[in-house]
Amino acid sequence: MTMTVCVRSGVILLWPLFLAACGASYVEEQNSLSYLPVMPAQTTPIQAGFPSGAIYNPSQAGLFATDRRASRVGDILTVSFSERFQATKSQNAANGKSANVDMNLPNVFGLNALEEGLSAGTTQSFSGSGSAAQSNSLTGQMSVTVARVFEGGNLEILGQKKLTLNNGDEYIRVRGIVRPEDISSNNVILSDRIANAEIKYIGAGDVADTGKAGWLQRAVTTLSPY
């Protein structure tokens, strides 16, 4: 029984070391599974002939020219990033208060000698200031797939791009809902036209790990009362 407890304790102690060895790369690889392309369950074959003799084929989009804009599950469209945000905030506060009380006593039986001990006064002051500034920018393009078509015609898109550069990986992930009317004729959607947008730019690997504190240091910092 004692041996079992020791083994279990050893596993518990070694588990953080195992997670640290895996690093962020393993975590991001698992998160990538949520952004795999979604393909339709079955594909409707395109009718090659026109048995009715008409020039319009109902199995194809467009009349005289094929419309290549994404509209079905599995279709591909391009997201053009034009994200620029800038925010500033400043605050100043100050207040002050002072009070003074003096009491004059009649010169009877030497009471005026107590005047110095009966005077009182207070002074209070406070001042504070704070400021914050933040700016973000993300530009570029990447292709995503249609994962779902809603009843009203809106499309749910998702996708990711993984870049392996030297000893690190870069992940760009996109998820959101778009209107078919916002997709341009060249099958491009602007990132500011994506509803409920979830845009992530994450780095993983040796280069990204050097900019983060170790798990033990983070745990000690969290538990430290100072």
mmCIF file of C-alpha atoms in Angstrom:
data_model
loop_
_atom_site.group_PDB
_atom_site.id
_atom_site.type_symbol
_atom_site.label_atom_id
_atom_site.label_comp_id
_atom_site.label_asym_id
_atom_site.label_seq_id
_atom_site.Cartn_x
_atom_site.Cartn_y
_atom_site.Cartn_z
ATOM 1 C CA MET A 1 0.000 0.000 0.000
ATOM 2 C CA THR A 2 2.896 2.309 0.846
ATOM 3 C CA MET A 3 4.562 1.528 -2.464
ATOM 4 C CA THR A 4 1.392 2.395 -4.355
ATOM 5 C CA VAL A 5 1.164 5.739 -2.601
ATOM 6 C CA CYS A 6 4.799 6.451 -3.399
ATOM 7 C CA VAL A 7 4.313 5.584 -7.050
ATOM 8 C CA ARG A 8 1.247 7.758 -7.284
ATOM 9 C CA SER A 9 3.050 10.612 -5.566
ATOM 10 C CA GLY A 10 5.922 10.251 -7.986
ATOM 11 C CA VAL A 11 3.552 10.420 -10.905
ATOM 12 C CA ILE A 12 1.957 13.560 -9.500
ATOM 13 C CA LEU A 13 5.363 15.165 -9.026
ATOM 14 C CA LEU A 14 6.586 14.186 -12.492
ATOM 15 C CA TRP A 15 3.390 15.281 -14.261
ATOM 16 C CA PRO A 16 4.302 19.014 -14.282
ATOM 17 C CA LEU A 17 7.747 18.084 -15.623
ATOM 18 C CA PHE A 18 6.086 16.116 -18.408
ATOM 19 C CA LEU A 19 3.848 19.047 -19.294
ATOM 20 C CA ALA A 20 6.797 21.419 -19.255
ATOM 21 C CA ALA A 21 8.733 19.102 -21.570
ATOM 22 C CA CYS A 22 5.849 18.986 -23.998
ATOM 23 C CA GLY A 23 5.703 22.765 -24.036
ATOM 24 C CA ALA A 24 3.258 24.942 -25.896
ATOM 25 C CA SER A 25 3.881 23.106 -29.167
ATOM 26 C CA TYR A 26 1.967 20.028 -28.020
ATOM 27 C CA VAL A 27 -0.893 22.147 -26.689
ATOM 28 C CA GLU A 28 -1.202 24.089 -29.941
ATOM 29 C CA GLU A 29 -1.087 20.914 -31.999
ATOM 30 C CA GLN A 30 -4.063 19.621 -30.031
ATOM 31 C CA ASN A 31 -5.889 22.930 -30.484
ATOM 32 C CA SER A 32 -5.305 22.663 -34.222
ATOM 33 C CA LEU A 33 -7.705 19.734 -34.370
ATOM 34 C CA SER A 34 -10.588 22.151 -33.785
ATOM 35 C CA TYR A 35 -9.713 24.026 -36.987
ATOM 36 C CA LEU A 36 -9.594 21.120 -39.400
ATOM 37 C CA PRO A 37 -11.557 21.760 -42.620
ATOM 38 C CA VAL A 38 -15.130 20.495 -42.698
ATOM 39 C CA MET A 39 -16.170 18.662 -45.838
ATOM 40 C CA PRO A 40 -19.723 17.833 -46.961
ATOM 41 C CA ALA A 41 -20.988 14.359 -46.148
ATOM 42 C CA GLN A 42 -21.843 13.680 -49.770
ATOM 43 C CA THR A 43 -21.171 15.489 -52.998
ATOM 44 C CA THR A 44 -23.940 16.001 -55.538
ATOM 45 C CA PRO A 45 -22.614 15.051 -58.987
ATOM 46 C CA ILE A 46 -22.679 17.889 -61.485
ATOM 47 C CA GLN A 47 -24.942 17.192 -64.423
ATOM 48 C CA ALA A 48 -22.877 17.485 -67.582
ATOM 49 C CA GLY A 49 -25.677 17.446 -70.117
ATOM 50 C CA PHE A 50 -28.745 19.585 -70.640
ATOM 51 C CA PRO A 51 -31.586 17.149 -71.295
ATOM 52 C CA SER A 52 -34.148 19.951 -71.346
ATOM 53 C CA GLY A 53 -32.270 21.855 -74.042
ATOM 54 C CA ALA A 54 -32.048 24.983 -71.846
ATOM 55 C CA ILE A 55 -28.873 27.002 -71.390
ATOM 56 C CA TYR A 56 -29.283 27.063 -67.587
ATOM 57 C CA ASN A 57 -27.947 24.128 -65.585
ATOM 58 C CA PRO A 58 -29.519 23.989 -62.080
ATOM 59 C CA SER A 59 -26.581 21.993 -60.707
ATOM 60 C CA GLN A 60 -24.132 24.801 -61.452
ATOM 61 C CA ALA A 61 -23.964 28.341 -60.054
ATOM 62 C CA GLY A 62 -24.357 31.240 -62.480
ATOM 63 C CA LEU A 63 -26.035 31.518 -65.857
ATOM 64 C CA PHE A 64 -23.434 32.561 -68.432
ATOM 65 C CA ALA A 65 -20.445 32.555 -66.051
ATOM 66 C CA THR A 66 -19.722 30.420 -63.034
ATOM 67 C CA ASP A 67 -19.845 32.263 -59.710
ATOM 68 C CA ARG A 68 -16.860 31.070 -57.700
ATOM 69 C CA ARG A 69 -17.863 32.661 -54.395
ATOM 70 C CA ALA A 70 -18.068 30.258 -51.457
ATOM 71 C CA SER A 71 -21.614 29.219 -50.609
ATOM 72 C CA ARG A 72 -21.539 25.565 -49.526
ATOM 73 C CA VAL A 73 -19.886 23.478 -46.828
ATOM 74 C CA GLY A 74 -16.308 22.729 -47.819
ATOM 75 C CA ASP A 75 -15.952 25.732 -50.136
ATOM 76 C CA ILE A 76 -12.828 27.854 -49.751
ATOM 77 C CA LEU A 77 -12.704 31.622 -49.418
ATOM 78 C CA THR A 78 -9.977 34.110 -48.556
ATOM 79 C CA VAL A 79 -9.947 36.308 -45.480
ATOM 80 C CA SER A 80 -8.204 39.665 -45.827
ATOM 81 C CA PHE A 81 -6.989 40.965 -42.455
ATOM 82 C CA SER A 82 -7.179 44.702 -41.905
ATOM 83 C CA GLU A 83 -7.277 44.846 -38.113
ATOM 84 C CA ARG A 84 -6.083 48.080 -36.549
ATOM 85 C CA PHE A 85 -7.065 49.057 -33.033
ATOM 86 C CA GLN A 86 -5.793 51.852 -30.843
ATOM 87 C CA ALA A 87 -7.009 52.804 -27.400
ATOM 88 C CA THR A 88 -5.848 55.421 -24.913
ATOM 89 C CA LYS A 89 -7.100 56.275 -21.456
ATOM 90 C CA SER A 90 -5.981 58.750 -18.819
ATOM 91 C CA GLN A 91 -7.319 59.750 -15.440
ATOM 92 C CA ASN A 92 -6.392 62.363 -12.861
ATOM 93 C CA ALA A 93 -7.906 62.946 -9.434
ATOM 94 C CA ALA A 94 -7.077 65.333 -6.606
ATOM 95 C CA ASN A 95 -8.784 66.550 -3.468
ATOM 96 C CA GLY A 96 -7.877 68.414 -0.297
ATOM 97 C CA LYS A 97 -9.404 69.370 3.018
ATOM 98 C CA SER A 98 -8.255 71.425 5.981
ATOM 99 C CA ALA A 99 -9.880 72.418 9.274
ATOM 100 C CA ASN A 100 -8.836 74.560 12.232
ATOM 101 C CA VAL A 101 -10.561 75.027 15.599
ATOM 102 C CA ASP A 102 -9.575 77.699 18.164
ATOM 103 C CA MET A 103 -11.249 78.352 21.519
ATOM 104 C CA ASN A 104 -10.950 81.572 23.532
ATOM 105 C CA LEU A 105 -11.408 81.275 27.301
ATOM 106 C CA PRO A 106 -12.071 84.112 29.708
ATOM 107 C CA ASN A 107 -9.228 85.286 31.900
ATOM 108 C CA VAL A 108 -10.779 83.919 35.048
ATOM 109 C CA PHE A 109 -8.733 81.894 37.479
ATOM 110 C CA GLY A 110 -6.027 81.659 34.788
ATOM 111 C CA LEU A 111 -8.172 79.707 32.258
ATOM 112 C CA ASN A 112 -6.665 81.591 29.335
ATOM 113 C CA ALA A 113 -3.464 79.642 29.908
ATOM 114 C CA LEU A 114 -5.266 76.536 28.609
ATOM 115 C CA GLU A 115 -6.064 78.029 25.165
ATOM 116 C CA GLU A 116 -3.003 76.514 23.510
ATOM 117 C CA GLY A 117 -4.091 73.036 24.545
ATOM 118 C CA LEU A 118 -7.660 73.525 23.309
ATOM 119 C CA SER A 119 -6.813 74.438 19.701
ATOM 120 C CA ALA A 120 -6.989 71.720 16.992
ATOM 121 C CA GLY A 121 -6.535 71.471 13.239
ATOM 122 C CA THR A 122 -6.428 68.851 10.462
ATOM 123 C CA THR A 123 -5.094 68.822 6.911
ATOM 124 C CA GLN A 124 -5.853 66.147 4.316
ATOM 125 C CA SER A 125 -4.791 65.854 0.712
ATOM 126 C CA PHE A 126 -4.944 63.236 -2.044
ATOM 127 C CA SER A 127 -3.748 63.086 -5.636
ATOM 128 C CA GLY A 128 -3.664 60.285 -8.159
ATOM 129 C CA SER A 129 -3.149 59.775 -11.859
ATOM 130 C CA GLY A 130 -3.213 56.890 -14.314
ATOM 131 C CA SER A 131 -2.834 56.320 -18.025
ATOM 132 C CA ALA A 132 -2.948 53.413 -20.451
ATOM 133 C CA ALA A 133 -2.296 53.064 -24.171
ATOM 134 C CA GLN A 134 -2.550 50.086 -26.483
ATOM 135 C CA SER A 135 -2.357 49.577 -30.227
ATOM 136 C CA ASN A 136 -2.632 46.443 -32.362
ATOM 137 C CA SER A 137 -2.296 45.768 -36.067
ATOM 138 C CA LEU A 138 -2.727 42.644 -38.174
ATOM 139 C CA THR A 139 -2.598 42.597 -41.964
ATOM 140 C CA GLY A 140 -2.379 39.789 -44.494
ATOM 141 C CA GLN A 141 -4.510 37.121 -46.131
ATOM 142 C CA MET A 142 -5.292 33.468 -45.540
ATOM 143 C CA SER A 143 -7.808 30.964 -46.887
ATOM 144 C CA VAL A 144 -10.464 29.256 -44.786
ATOM 145 C CA THR A 145 -13.299 26.818 -45.436
ATOM 146 C CA VAL A 146 -17.058 26.978 -44.947
ATOM 147 C CA ALA A 147 -17.947 24.761 -41.987
ATOM 148 C CA ARG A 148 -21.692 25.357 -41.809
ATOM 149 C CA VAL A 149 -24.503 26.992 -43.745
ATOM 150 C CA PHE A 150 -27.235 28.495 -41.572
ATOM 151 C CA GLU A 151 -30.901 28.544 -42.470
ATOM 152 C CA GLY A 152 -30.808 32.263 -43.292
ATOM 153 C CA GLY A 153 -27.896 31.782 -45.693
ATOM 154 C CA ASN A 154 -25.073 32.984 -43.449
ATOM 155 C CA LEU A 155 -21.873 30.955 -43.478
ATOM 156 C CA GLU A 156 -19.719 29.797 -40.593
ATOM 157 C CA ILE A 157 -16.051 29.809 -41.567
ATOM 158 C CA LEU A 158 -12.983 28.405 -39.858
ATOM 159 C CA GLY A 159 -9.409 27.693 -40.737
ATOM 160 C CA GLN A 160 -5.812 28.070 -39.675
ATOM 161 C CA LYS A 161 -2.386 28.632 -41.143
ATOM 162 C CA LYS A 162 0.695 27.095 -39.567
ATOM 163 C CA LEU A 163 4.125 28.527 -40.296
ATOM 164 C CA THR A 164 7.259 26.718 -39.147
ATOM 165 C CA LEU A 165 10.146 29.160 -38.944
ATOM 166 C CA ASN A 166 13.487 27.899 -37.628
ATOM 167 C CA ASN A 167 12.807 26.632 -34.092
ATOM 168 C CA GLY A 168 9.292 27.987 -33.698
ATOM 169 C CA ASP A 169 5.775 27.641 -35.065
ATOM 170 C CA GLU A 170 3.306 30.421 -35.790
ATOM 171 C CA TYR A 171 -0.445 29.731 -35.841
ATOM 172 C CA ILE A 172 -3.042 32.032 -37.373
ATOM 173 C CA ARG A 173 -6.598 30.885 -36.631
ATOM 174 C CA VAL A 174 -9.917 32.331 -37.739
ATOM 175 C CA ARG A 175 -13.492 31.460 -36.865
ATOM 176 C CA GLY A 176 -16.699 33.435 -37.360
ATOM 177 C CA ILE A 177 -19.898 34.029 -39.331
ATOM 178 C CA VAL A 178 -20.118 35.932 -42.615
ATOM 179 C CA ARG A 179 -22.879 37.043 -44.950
ATOM 180 C CA PRO A 180 -22.728 35.878 -48.564
ATOM 181 C CA GLU A 181 -23.379 39.496 -49.619
ATOM 182 C CA ASP A 182 -20.114 40.590 -47.989
ATOM 183 C CA ILE A 183 -18.017 38.170 -50.046
ATOM 184 C CA SER A 184 -16.514 39.991 -53.007
ATOM 185 C CA SER A 185 -16.620 38.748 -56.582
ATOM 186 C CA ASN A 186 -13.059 37.426 -56.250
ATOM 187 C CA ASN A 187 -14.114 35.339 -53.212
ATOM 188 C CA VAL A 188 -12.523 37.559 -50.532
ATOM 189 C CA ILE A 189 -14.079 38.591 -47.221
ATOM 190 C CA LEU A 190 -12.699 41.433 -45.076
ATOM 191 C CA SER A 191 -11.930 40.525 -41.478
ATOM 192 C CA ASP A 192 -14.041 43.416 -40.179
ATOM 193 C CA ARG A 193 -17.068 41.870 -41.904
ATOM 194 C CA ILE A 194 -16.868 38.679 -39.835
ATOM 195 C CA ALA A 195 -19.463 38.440 -37.061
ATOM 196 C CA ASN A 196 -18.524 36.836 -33.745
ATOM 197 C CA ALA A 197 -14.971 36.801 -35.057
ATOM 198 C CA GLU A 198 -12.302 34.795 -33.276
ATOM 199 C CA ILE A 199 -8.875 35.680 -34.631
ATOM 200 C CA LYS A 200 -5.792 34.243 -32.947
ATOM 201 C CA TYR A 201 -2.108 34.771 -33.686
ATOM 202 C CA ILE A 202 -0.141 32.404 -31.453
ATOM 203 C CA GLY A 203 3.520 31.484 -31.314
ATOM 204 C CA ALA A 204 4.848 28.164 -30.026
ATOM 205 C CA GLY A 205 8.269 26.576 -29.837
ATOM 206 C CA ASP A 206 11.689 27.440 -28.499
ATOM 207 C CA VAL A 207 11.566 31.080 -29.574
ATOM 208 C CA ALA A 208 8.141 31.675 -28.004
ATOM 209 C CA ASP A 209 9.074 29.813 -24.814
ATOM 210 C CA THR A 210 12.025 32.142 -24.163
ATOM 211 C CA GLY A 211 9.591 35.029 -23.726
ATOM 212 C CA LYS A 212 7.581 33.242 -21.029
ATOM 213 C CA ALA A 213 8.353 32.461 -17.431
ATOM 214 C CA GLY A 214 8.724 28.802 -16.461
ATOM 215 C CA TRP A 215 5.830 26.913 -14.889
ATOM 216 C CA LEU A 216 7.563 26.734 -11.496
ATOM 217 C CA GLN A 217 8.283 30.446 -11.483
ATOM 218 C CA ARG A 218 4.684 31.213 -12.433
ATOM 219 C CA ALA A 219 3.425 28.945 -9.644
ATOM 220 C CA VAL A 220 5.715 30.569 -7.065
ATOM 221 C CA THR A 221 4.665 34.044 -8.234
ATOM 222 C CA THR A 222 0.999 33.130 -7.962
ATOM 223 C CA LEU A 223 1.340 31.697 -4.444
ATOM 224 C CA SER A 224 3.658 34.409 -3.165
ATOM 225 C CA PRO A 225 1.920 36.859 -0.806
ATOM 226 C CA TYR A 226 4.366 39.643 -1.703
#
